C-alpha cells in the first residue's frame, strides 16, 4: 500500500479526517471478524457510541484510545513519541535541579541619614 503524503492529509477537511478515522476503525474491526457489540463491550462503551465513531469519527479521545486498545492498534501512537536525547539519569538530575520554592525578596536597608 502506498503511503499518503502530508499534503493529502493537510488537504482533507476535519469532517473528512473524522470519517477516515471511522472507516479505519470499522475496517480494522471487520478484519478481526468482531461485531460492534463485541468491540464496544470490550472497550467499555455503548454500541451506539461505536456506531457513531465508525460512521462519523465522532467520540472523545479517551473513547478512541479504548477502541484502539481493544483492536490492538495502540502501536499507532508511536508517531506521537517525543524524541529525547537525554538518558533517564540526566533527566533525573535536571529534575532535581528544578526550583522548588520562590526566593524571598532582598531586604532593603534604609540609610540612617535623612535627605531632609
Coordinates of C-alpha atoms in Angstrom, one line a residue:
X1 CA 0.0 0.0 0.0
X2 CA 1.4 3.4 -1.0
X3 CA 1.9 5.8 1.9
X4 CA -0.1 9.0 1.6
X5 CA 1.8 12.3 1.6
X6 CA 1.4 15.0 4.2
X7 CA -0.3 17.2 1.6
X8 CA -3.0 14.6 1.3
X9 CA -3.8 14.8 5.0
X10 CA -3.5 18.6 5.1
X11 CA -5.9 18.9 2.2
X12 CA -8.7 16.9 3.9
X13 CA -11.3 18.8 5.9
X14 CA -11.8 18.0 9.6
X15 CA -15.1 16.1 8.9
X16 CA -13.3 14.1 6.2
X17 CA -10.5 13.2 8.6
X18 CA -13.0 12.1 11.2
X19 CA -14.8 10.0 8.5
X20 CA -11.4 8.5 7.6
X21 CA -10.7 7.5 11.2
X22 CA -14.2 6.0 11.5
X23 CA -13.5 3.9 8.3
X24 CA -10.2 2.8 9.8
X25 CA -11.9 1.6 12.9
X26 CA -14.6 -0.2 11.0
X27 CA -12.2 -1.9 8.6
X28 CA -9.9 -3.0 11.4
X29 CA -12.9 -4.4 13.3
X30 CA -14.1 -6.3 10.3
X31 CA -10.6 -7.7 9.5
X32 CA -10.6 -9.1 13.0
X33 CA -14.1 -10.6 12.5
X34 CA -15.5 -8.8 15.5
X35 CA -19.0 -7.4 15.9
X36 CA -19.7 -3.9 17.0
X37 CA -21.2 -5.3 20.2
X38 CA -18.0 -7.3 21.0
X39 CA -15.7 -4.3 20.5
X40 CA -18.0 -2.0 22.4
X41 CA -18.3 -4.4 25.4
X42 CA -14.5 -5.0 25.4
X43 CA -13.8 -1.2 25.2
X44 CA -16.3 -0.4 27.9
X45 CA -18.5 1.8 25.7
X46 CA -22.0 1.6 24.3
X47 CA -22.5 0.0 20.9
X48 CA -24.2 3.3 19.8
X49 CA -21.0 5.2 20.6
X50 CA -19.0 2.8 18.4
X51 CA -21.6 3.2 15.6
X52 CA -21.1 7.0 15.8
X53 CA -17.3 6.6 15.8
X54 CA -17.4 4.3 12.7
X55 CA -19.9 6.4 10.9
X56 CA -18.6 9.9 11.5
X57 CA -15.4 9.5 13.6
X58 CA -17.3 11.1 16.5
X59 CA -16.1 10.4 20.0
X60 CA -13.8 11.5 22.7
X61 CA -10.0 10.9 22.6
X62 CA -10.4 8.6 25.6
X63 CA -13.1 6.5 23.8
X64 CA -10.9 6.4 20.7
X65 CA -8.0 5.0 22.8
X66 CA -10.3 2.4 24.4
X67 CA -11.4 1.2 21.0
X68 CA -7.8 1.2 19.6
X69 CA -6.7 -0.8 22.7
X70 CA -9.5 -3.3 22.1
X71 CA -8.5 -3.6 18.4
X72 CA -4.8 -3.9 19.4
X73 CA -3.9 -0.8 17.4
X74 CA -2.1 1.3 20.1
X75 CA 1.1 1.0 18.1
X76 CA -0.2 3.9 16.1
X77 CA 0.8 6.2 18.9
X78 CA 4.4 5.5 18.2
X79 CA 4.2 8.5 15.9
X80 CA 3.4 10.8 18.8
X81 CA 6.6 9.9 20.7
X82 CA 8.7 12.8 21.6
X83 CA 12.4 12.0 21.0
X84 CA 14.7 12.7 23.9
X85 CA 18.4 12.6 23.6
X86 CA 18.8 12.6 27.4
X87 CA 19.3 9.5 29.5
X88 CA 16.9 8.8 32.4
X89 CA 19.8 9.7 34.8
X90 CA 20.3 13.0 33.1
X91 CA 16.6 13.7 33.2
X92 CA 16.6 12.9 37.0
X93 CA 19.5 15.2 37.6
X94 CA 17.7 18.0 35.7
X95 CA 14.5 17.4 37.6
X96 CA 16.4 17.6 40.9
X97 CA 17.9 21.0 39.9
X98 CA 14.4 22.4 39.3
X99 CA 13.5 25.2 41.6
X100 CA 11.2 24.1 44.5
X101 CA 10.4 27.4 46.1
X102 CA 10.5 31.1 45.2
X103 CA 13.3 33.0 46.8
X104 CA 12.5 35.8 49.2
X105 CA 12.9 39.4 48.1
X106 CA 16.1 41.0 49.4
X107 CA 15.5 43.2 52.4
X108 CA 16.4 46.9 51.7
X109 CA 18.3 48.6 54.4
X110 CA 17.5 52.2 55.0
X111 CA 20.2 54.8 55.4
X112 CA 20.4 56.3 58.9
X113 CA 20.9 59.7 57.3
X114 CA 17.9 61.6 56.2
X115 CA 17.7 63.6 53.0
X116 CA 15.7 66.2 54.8

